[in-house]
mmCIF file of C-alpha atoms in Angstrom:
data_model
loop_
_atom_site.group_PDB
_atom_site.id
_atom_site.type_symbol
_atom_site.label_atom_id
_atom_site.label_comp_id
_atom_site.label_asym_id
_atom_site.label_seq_id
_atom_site.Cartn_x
_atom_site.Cartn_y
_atom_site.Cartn_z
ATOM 1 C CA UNK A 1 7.321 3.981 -0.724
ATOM 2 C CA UNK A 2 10.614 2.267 0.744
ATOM 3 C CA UNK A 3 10.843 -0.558 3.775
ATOM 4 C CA UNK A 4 13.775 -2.359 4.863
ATOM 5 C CA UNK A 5 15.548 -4.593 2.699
ATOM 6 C CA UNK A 6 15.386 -5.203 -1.014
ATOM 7 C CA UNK A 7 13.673 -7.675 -2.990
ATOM 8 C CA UNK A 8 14.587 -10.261 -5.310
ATOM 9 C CA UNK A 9 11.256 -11.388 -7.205
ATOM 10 C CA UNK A 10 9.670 -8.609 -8.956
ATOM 11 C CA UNK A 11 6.398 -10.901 -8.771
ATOM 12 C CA UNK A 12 6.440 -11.217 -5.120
ATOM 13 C CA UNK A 13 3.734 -9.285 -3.661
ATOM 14 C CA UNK A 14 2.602 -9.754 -0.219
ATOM 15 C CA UNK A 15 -0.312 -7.430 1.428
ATOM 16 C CA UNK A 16 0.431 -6.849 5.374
ATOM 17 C CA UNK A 17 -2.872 -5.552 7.278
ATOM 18 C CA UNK A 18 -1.709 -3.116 10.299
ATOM 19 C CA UNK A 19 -5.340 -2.622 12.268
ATOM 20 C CA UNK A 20 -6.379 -1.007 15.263
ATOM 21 C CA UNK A 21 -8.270 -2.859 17.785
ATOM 22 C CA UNK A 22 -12.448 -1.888 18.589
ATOM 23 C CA UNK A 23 -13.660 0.076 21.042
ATOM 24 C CA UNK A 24 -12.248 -0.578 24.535
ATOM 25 C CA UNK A 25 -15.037 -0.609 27.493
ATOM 26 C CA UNK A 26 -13.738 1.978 29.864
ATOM 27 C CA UNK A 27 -16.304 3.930 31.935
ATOM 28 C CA UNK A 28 -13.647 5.613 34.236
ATOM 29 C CA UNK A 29 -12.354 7.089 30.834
ATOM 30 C CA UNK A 30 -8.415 6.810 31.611
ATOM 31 C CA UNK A 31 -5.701 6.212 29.332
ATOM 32 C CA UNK A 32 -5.617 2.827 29.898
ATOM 33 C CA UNK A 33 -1.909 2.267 27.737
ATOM 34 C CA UNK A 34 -0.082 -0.772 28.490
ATOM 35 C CA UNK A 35 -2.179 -1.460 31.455
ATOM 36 C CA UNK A 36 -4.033 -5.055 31.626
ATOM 37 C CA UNK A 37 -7.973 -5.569 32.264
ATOM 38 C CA UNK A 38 -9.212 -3.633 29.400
ATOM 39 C CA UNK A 39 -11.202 -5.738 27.110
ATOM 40 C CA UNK A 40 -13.668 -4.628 24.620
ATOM 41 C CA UNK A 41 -16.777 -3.501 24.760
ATOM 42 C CA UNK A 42 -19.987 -5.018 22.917
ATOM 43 C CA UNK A 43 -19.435 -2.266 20.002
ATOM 44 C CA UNK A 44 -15.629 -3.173 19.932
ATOM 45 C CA UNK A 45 -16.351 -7.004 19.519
ATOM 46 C CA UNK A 46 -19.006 -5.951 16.126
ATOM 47 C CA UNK A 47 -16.672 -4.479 15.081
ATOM 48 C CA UNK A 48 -13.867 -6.916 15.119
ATOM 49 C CA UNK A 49 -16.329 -9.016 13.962
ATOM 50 C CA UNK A 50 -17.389 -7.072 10.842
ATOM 51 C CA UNK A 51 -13.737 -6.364 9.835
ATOM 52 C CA UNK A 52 -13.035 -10.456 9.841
ATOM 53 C CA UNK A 53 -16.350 -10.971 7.605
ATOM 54 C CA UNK A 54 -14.590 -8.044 5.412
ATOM 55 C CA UNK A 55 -11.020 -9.820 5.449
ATOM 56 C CA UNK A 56 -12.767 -13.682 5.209
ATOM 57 C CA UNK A 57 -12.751 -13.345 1.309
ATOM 58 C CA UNK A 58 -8.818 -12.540 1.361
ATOM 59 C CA UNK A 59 -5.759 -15.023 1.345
ATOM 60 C CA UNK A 60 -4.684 -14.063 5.068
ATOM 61 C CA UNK A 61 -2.171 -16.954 5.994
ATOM 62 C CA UNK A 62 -1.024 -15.347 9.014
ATOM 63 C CA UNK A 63 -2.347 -13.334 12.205
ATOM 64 C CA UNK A 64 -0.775 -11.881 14.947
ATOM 65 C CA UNK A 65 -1.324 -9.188 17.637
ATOM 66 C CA UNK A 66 -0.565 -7.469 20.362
ATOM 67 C CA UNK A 67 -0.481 -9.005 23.772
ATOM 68 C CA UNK A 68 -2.715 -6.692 25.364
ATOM 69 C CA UNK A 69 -6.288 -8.226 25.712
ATOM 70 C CA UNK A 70 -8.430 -5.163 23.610
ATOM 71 C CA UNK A 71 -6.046 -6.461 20.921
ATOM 72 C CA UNK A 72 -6.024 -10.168 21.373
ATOM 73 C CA UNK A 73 -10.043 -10.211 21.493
ATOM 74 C CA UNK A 74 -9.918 -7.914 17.813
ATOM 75 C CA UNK A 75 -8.138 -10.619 16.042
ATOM 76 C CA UNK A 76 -9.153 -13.685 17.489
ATOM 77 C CA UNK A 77 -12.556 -13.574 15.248
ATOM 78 C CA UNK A 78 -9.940 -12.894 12.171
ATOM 79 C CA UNK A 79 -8.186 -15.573 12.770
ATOM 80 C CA UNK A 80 -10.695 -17.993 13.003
ATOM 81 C CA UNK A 81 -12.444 -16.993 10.359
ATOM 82 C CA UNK A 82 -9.003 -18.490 8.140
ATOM 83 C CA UNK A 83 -8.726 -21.287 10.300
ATOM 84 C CA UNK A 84 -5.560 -19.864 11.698
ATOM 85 C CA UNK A 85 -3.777 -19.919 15.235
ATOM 86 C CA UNK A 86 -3.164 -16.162 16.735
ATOM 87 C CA UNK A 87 -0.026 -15.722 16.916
ATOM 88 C CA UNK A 88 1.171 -12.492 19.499
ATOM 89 C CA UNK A 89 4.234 -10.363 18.285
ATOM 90 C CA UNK A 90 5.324 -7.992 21.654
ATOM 91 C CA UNK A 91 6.720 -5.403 19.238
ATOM 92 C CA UNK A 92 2.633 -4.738 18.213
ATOM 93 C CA UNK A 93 2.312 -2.919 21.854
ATOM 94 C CA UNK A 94 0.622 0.115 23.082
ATOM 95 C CA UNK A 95 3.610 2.664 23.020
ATOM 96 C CA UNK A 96 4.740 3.764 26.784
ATOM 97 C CA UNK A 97 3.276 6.509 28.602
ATOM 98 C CA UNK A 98 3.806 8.385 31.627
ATOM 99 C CA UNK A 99 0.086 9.556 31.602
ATOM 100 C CA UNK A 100 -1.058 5.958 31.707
ATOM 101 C CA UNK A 101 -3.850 5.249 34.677
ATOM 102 C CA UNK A 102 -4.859 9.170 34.029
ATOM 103 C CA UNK A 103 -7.617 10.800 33.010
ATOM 104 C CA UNK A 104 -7.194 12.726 29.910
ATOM 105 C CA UNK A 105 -10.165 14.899 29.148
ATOM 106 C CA UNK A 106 -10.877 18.428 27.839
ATOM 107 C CA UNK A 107 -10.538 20.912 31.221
ATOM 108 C CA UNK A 108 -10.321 18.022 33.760
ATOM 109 C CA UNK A 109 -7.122 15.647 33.090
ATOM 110 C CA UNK A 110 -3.722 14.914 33.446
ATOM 111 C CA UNK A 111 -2.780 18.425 31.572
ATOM 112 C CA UNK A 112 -4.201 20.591 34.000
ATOM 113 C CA UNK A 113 -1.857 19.173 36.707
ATOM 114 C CA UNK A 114 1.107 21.197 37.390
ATOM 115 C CA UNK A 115 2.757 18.148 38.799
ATOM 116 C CA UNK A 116 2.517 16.859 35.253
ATOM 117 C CA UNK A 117 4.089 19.299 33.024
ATOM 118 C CA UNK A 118 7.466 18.484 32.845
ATOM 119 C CA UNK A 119 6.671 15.838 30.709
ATOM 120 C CA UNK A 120 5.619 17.776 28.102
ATOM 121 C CA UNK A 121 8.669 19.884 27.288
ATOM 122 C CA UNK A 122 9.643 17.821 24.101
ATOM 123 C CA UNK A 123 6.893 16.918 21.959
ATOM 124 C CA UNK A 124 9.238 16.074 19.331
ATOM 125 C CA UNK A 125 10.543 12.716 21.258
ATOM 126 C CA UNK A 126 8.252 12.712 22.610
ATOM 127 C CA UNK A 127 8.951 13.512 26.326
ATOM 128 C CA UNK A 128 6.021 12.028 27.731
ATOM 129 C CA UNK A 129 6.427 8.457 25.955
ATOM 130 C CA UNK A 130 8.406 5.757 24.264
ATOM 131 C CA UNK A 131 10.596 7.686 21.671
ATOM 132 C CA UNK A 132 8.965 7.866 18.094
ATOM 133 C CA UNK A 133 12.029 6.043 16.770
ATOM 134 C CA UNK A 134 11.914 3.102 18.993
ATOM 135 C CA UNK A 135 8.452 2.525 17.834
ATOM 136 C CA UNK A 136 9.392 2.788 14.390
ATOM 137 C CA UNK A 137 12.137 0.013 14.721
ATOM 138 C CA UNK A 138 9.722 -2.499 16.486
ATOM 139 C CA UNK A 139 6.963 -1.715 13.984
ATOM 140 C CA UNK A 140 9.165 -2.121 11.570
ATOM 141 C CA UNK A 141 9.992 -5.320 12.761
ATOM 142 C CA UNK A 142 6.958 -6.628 13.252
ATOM 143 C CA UNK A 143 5.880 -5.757 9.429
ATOM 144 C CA UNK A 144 8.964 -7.284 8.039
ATOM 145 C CA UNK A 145 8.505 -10.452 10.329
ATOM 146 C CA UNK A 146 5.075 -10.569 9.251
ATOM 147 C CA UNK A 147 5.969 -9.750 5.599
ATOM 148 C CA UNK A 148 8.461 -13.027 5.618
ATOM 149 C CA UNK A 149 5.522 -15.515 7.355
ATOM 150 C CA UNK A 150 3.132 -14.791 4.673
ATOM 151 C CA UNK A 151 5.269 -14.170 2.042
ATOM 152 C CA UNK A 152 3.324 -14.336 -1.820
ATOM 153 C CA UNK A 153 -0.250 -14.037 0.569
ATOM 154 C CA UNK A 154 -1.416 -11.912 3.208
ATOM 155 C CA UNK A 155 -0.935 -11.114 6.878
ATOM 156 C CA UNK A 156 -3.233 -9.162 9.711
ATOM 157 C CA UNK A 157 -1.369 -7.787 12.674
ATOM 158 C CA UNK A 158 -3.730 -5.853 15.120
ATOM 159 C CA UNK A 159 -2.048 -2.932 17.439
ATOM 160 C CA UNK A 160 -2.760 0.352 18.475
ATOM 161 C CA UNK A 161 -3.282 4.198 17.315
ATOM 162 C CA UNK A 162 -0.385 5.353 17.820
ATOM 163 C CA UNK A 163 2.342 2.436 16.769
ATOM 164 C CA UNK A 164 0.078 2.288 13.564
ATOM 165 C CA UNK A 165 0.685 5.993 12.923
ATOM 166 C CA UNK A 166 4.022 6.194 13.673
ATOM 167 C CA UNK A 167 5.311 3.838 10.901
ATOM 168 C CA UNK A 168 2.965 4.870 8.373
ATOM 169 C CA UNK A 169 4.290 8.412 8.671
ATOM 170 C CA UNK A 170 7.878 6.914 8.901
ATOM 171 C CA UNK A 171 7.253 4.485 5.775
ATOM 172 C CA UNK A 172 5.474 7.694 3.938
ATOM 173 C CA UNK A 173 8.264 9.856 4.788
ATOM 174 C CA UNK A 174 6.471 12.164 6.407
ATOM 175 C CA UNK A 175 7.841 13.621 9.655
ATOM 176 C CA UNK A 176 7.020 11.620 13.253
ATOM 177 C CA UNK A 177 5.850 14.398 15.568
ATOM 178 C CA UNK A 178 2.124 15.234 14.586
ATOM 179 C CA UNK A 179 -0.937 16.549 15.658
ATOM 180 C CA UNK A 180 -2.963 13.719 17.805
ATOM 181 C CA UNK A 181 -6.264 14.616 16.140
ATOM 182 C CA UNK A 182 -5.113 14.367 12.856
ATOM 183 C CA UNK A 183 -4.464 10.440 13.080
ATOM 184 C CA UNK A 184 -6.003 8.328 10.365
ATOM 185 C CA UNK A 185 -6.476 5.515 12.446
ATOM 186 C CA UNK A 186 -9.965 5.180 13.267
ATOM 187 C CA UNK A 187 -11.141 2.505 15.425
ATOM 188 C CA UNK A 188 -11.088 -1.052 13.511
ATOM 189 C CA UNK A 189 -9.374 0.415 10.326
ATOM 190 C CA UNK A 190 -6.338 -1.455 8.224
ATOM 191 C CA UNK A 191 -3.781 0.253 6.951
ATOM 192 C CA UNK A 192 -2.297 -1.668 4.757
ATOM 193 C CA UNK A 193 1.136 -1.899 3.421
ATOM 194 C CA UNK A 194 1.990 -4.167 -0.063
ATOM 195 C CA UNK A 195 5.311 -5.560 -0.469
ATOM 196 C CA UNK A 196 6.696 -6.491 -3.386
ATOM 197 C CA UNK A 197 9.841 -8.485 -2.307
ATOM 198 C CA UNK A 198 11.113 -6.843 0.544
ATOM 199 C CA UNK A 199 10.076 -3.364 -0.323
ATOM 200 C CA UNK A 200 6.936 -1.240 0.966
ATOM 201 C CA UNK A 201 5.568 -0.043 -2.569
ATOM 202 C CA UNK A 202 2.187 1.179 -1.192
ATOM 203 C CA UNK A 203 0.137 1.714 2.023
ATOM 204 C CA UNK A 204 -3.899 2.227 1.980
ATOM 205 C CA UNK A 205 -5.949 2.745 4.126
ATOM 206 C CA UNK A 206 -9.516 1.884 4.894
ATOM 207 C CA UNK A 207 -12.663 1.515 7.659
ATOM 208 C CA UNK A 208 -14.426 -1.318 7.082
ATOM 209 C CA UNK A 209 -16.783 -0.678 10.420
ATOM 210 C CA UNK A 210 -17.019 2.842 9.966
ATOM 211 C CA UNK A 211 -20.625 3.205 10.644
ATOM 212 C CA UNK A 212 -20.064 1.480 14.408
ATOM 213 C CA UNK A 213 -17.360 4.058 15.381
ATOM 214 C CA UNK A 214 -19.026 7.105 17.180
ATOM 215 C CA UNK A 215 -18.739 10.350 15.805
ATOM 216 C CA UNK A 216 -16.230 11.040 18.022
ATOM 217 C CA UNK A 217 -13.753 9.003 17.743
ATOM 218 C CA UNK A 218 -13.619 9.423 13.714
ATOM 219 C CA UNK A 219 -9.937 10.770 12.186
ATOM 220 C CA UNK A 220 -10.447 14.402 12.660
ATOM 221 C CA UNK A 221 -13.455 14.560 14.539
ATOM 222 C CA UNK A 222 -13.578 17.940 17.321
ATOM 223 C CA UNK A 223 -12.771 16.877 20.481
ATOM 224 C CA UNK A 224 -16.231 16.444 22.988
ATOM 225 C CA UNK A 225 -15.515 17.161 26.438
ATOM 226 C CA UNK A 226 -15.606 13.700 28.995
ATOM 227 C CA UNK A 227 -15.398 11.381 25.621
ATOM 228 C CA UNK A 228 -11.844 11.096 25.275
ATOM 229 C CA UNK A 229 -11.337 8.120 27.542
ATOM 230 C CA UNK A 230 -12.244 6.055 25.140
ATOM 231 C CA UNK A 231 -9.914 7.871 21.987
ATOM 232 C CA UNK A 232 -6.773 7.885 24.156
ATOM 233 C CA UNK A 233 -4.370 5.320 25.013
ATOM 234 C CA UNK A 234 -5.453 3.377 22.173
#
């Protein structure tokens, strides 16, 4: 793997956690996006909490995340838990979308709408959103910036599905346009990118609250009509 700059100590290895909040508590099932008010729900905080219990044992020197409040609420427990201030980085937020406020599910959302489909005539930009390369530059950043503040330790930086995605495909050289469902960005996961110097040499990826996360909203799971609500905008 391959990140910006290049390093000058062989030895120094720093571990940068990307995660996605918990579960958001949205009855009306919109893609909530950028939009403020959305906070999580009772599942989301267990699992925030369970990922901090699974991060306590590590040598996290720095946290940061997004300023929306779904992400704010996931990492305060973190950084308590290290006896750390949380720090927000604007470049962790919810990518733009024009379907933001809608409803989104299977047969009876935003798609159905003819009003709404000339946003979808480039899904390679995508036409409907902030531009996959924009949100690989401020990822970027945000890594890097992290990268430097823990430097020889490691950081947590919580955000959302699809900024997470984005730069892991771009940092795995993989192309940016993608299939939705096929995300591997569950609910409360880390992907997580080692440094050594300035360069990316790996990226994992795990679930530490796996068993909280419904069915689904699990990587890959089939979509289930009037669930989605809670999988989009995420």
């Amino acid at each position: 793997m391959s990140g910006n700059g290049n390093g000058n100590d062989s030895k120094d290895i720093t571990v940068v956690h990307l995660m996605r909040h918990g579960e958001v508590e949205n009855p009306t099932g919109v893609l909530y996006g950028r939009l403020s008010g959305y906070h999580l729900s009772e599942l989301g905080r267990q699992m925030a909490e369970r990922v901090a219990e699974h991060l306590a044992p590590r040598d996290v020197t720095y946290v940061a995340a997004s300023p929306l409040e779904r992400a704010q609420e996931t990492a305060t427990p973190i950084a308590k838990a290290h006896g750390l201030d949380l720090g927000t980085d604007e470049r962790l937020i919810e990518a733009e979308n024009v379907f933001q406020g809608k409803t989104f599910g299977v047969g009876d959302g935003a798609l159905r709408r003819p009003e709404n489909w000339k946003h979808l005539v480039n899904p390679f930009k995508p036409s409907w959103g902030e531009p996959y390369v924009d949100q690989v530059v401020r990822m970027m950043g945000a890594l890097n910036a992290a990268k430097d503040r823990a430097r020889g330790h490691e950081a947590v930086l919580v955000s959302h599905q699809l900024p997470i995605w984005i730069v892991r495909s771009y940092v795995e050289r993989r192309r940016l346009w993608h299939d939705p469902r096929k995300r591997q960005c569950t609910l409360a996961s880390l992907t997580t990118f080692t440094y050594q110097g300035d360069r990316i040499v790996s990226v994992g990826y795990s679930e530490p609250a796996r068993d909280l996360v419904p069915a689904h909203l699990l990587a890959g799971a089939k979509p289930v009509k009037g669930q989605q609500g809670k999988a989009f905008g995420a």
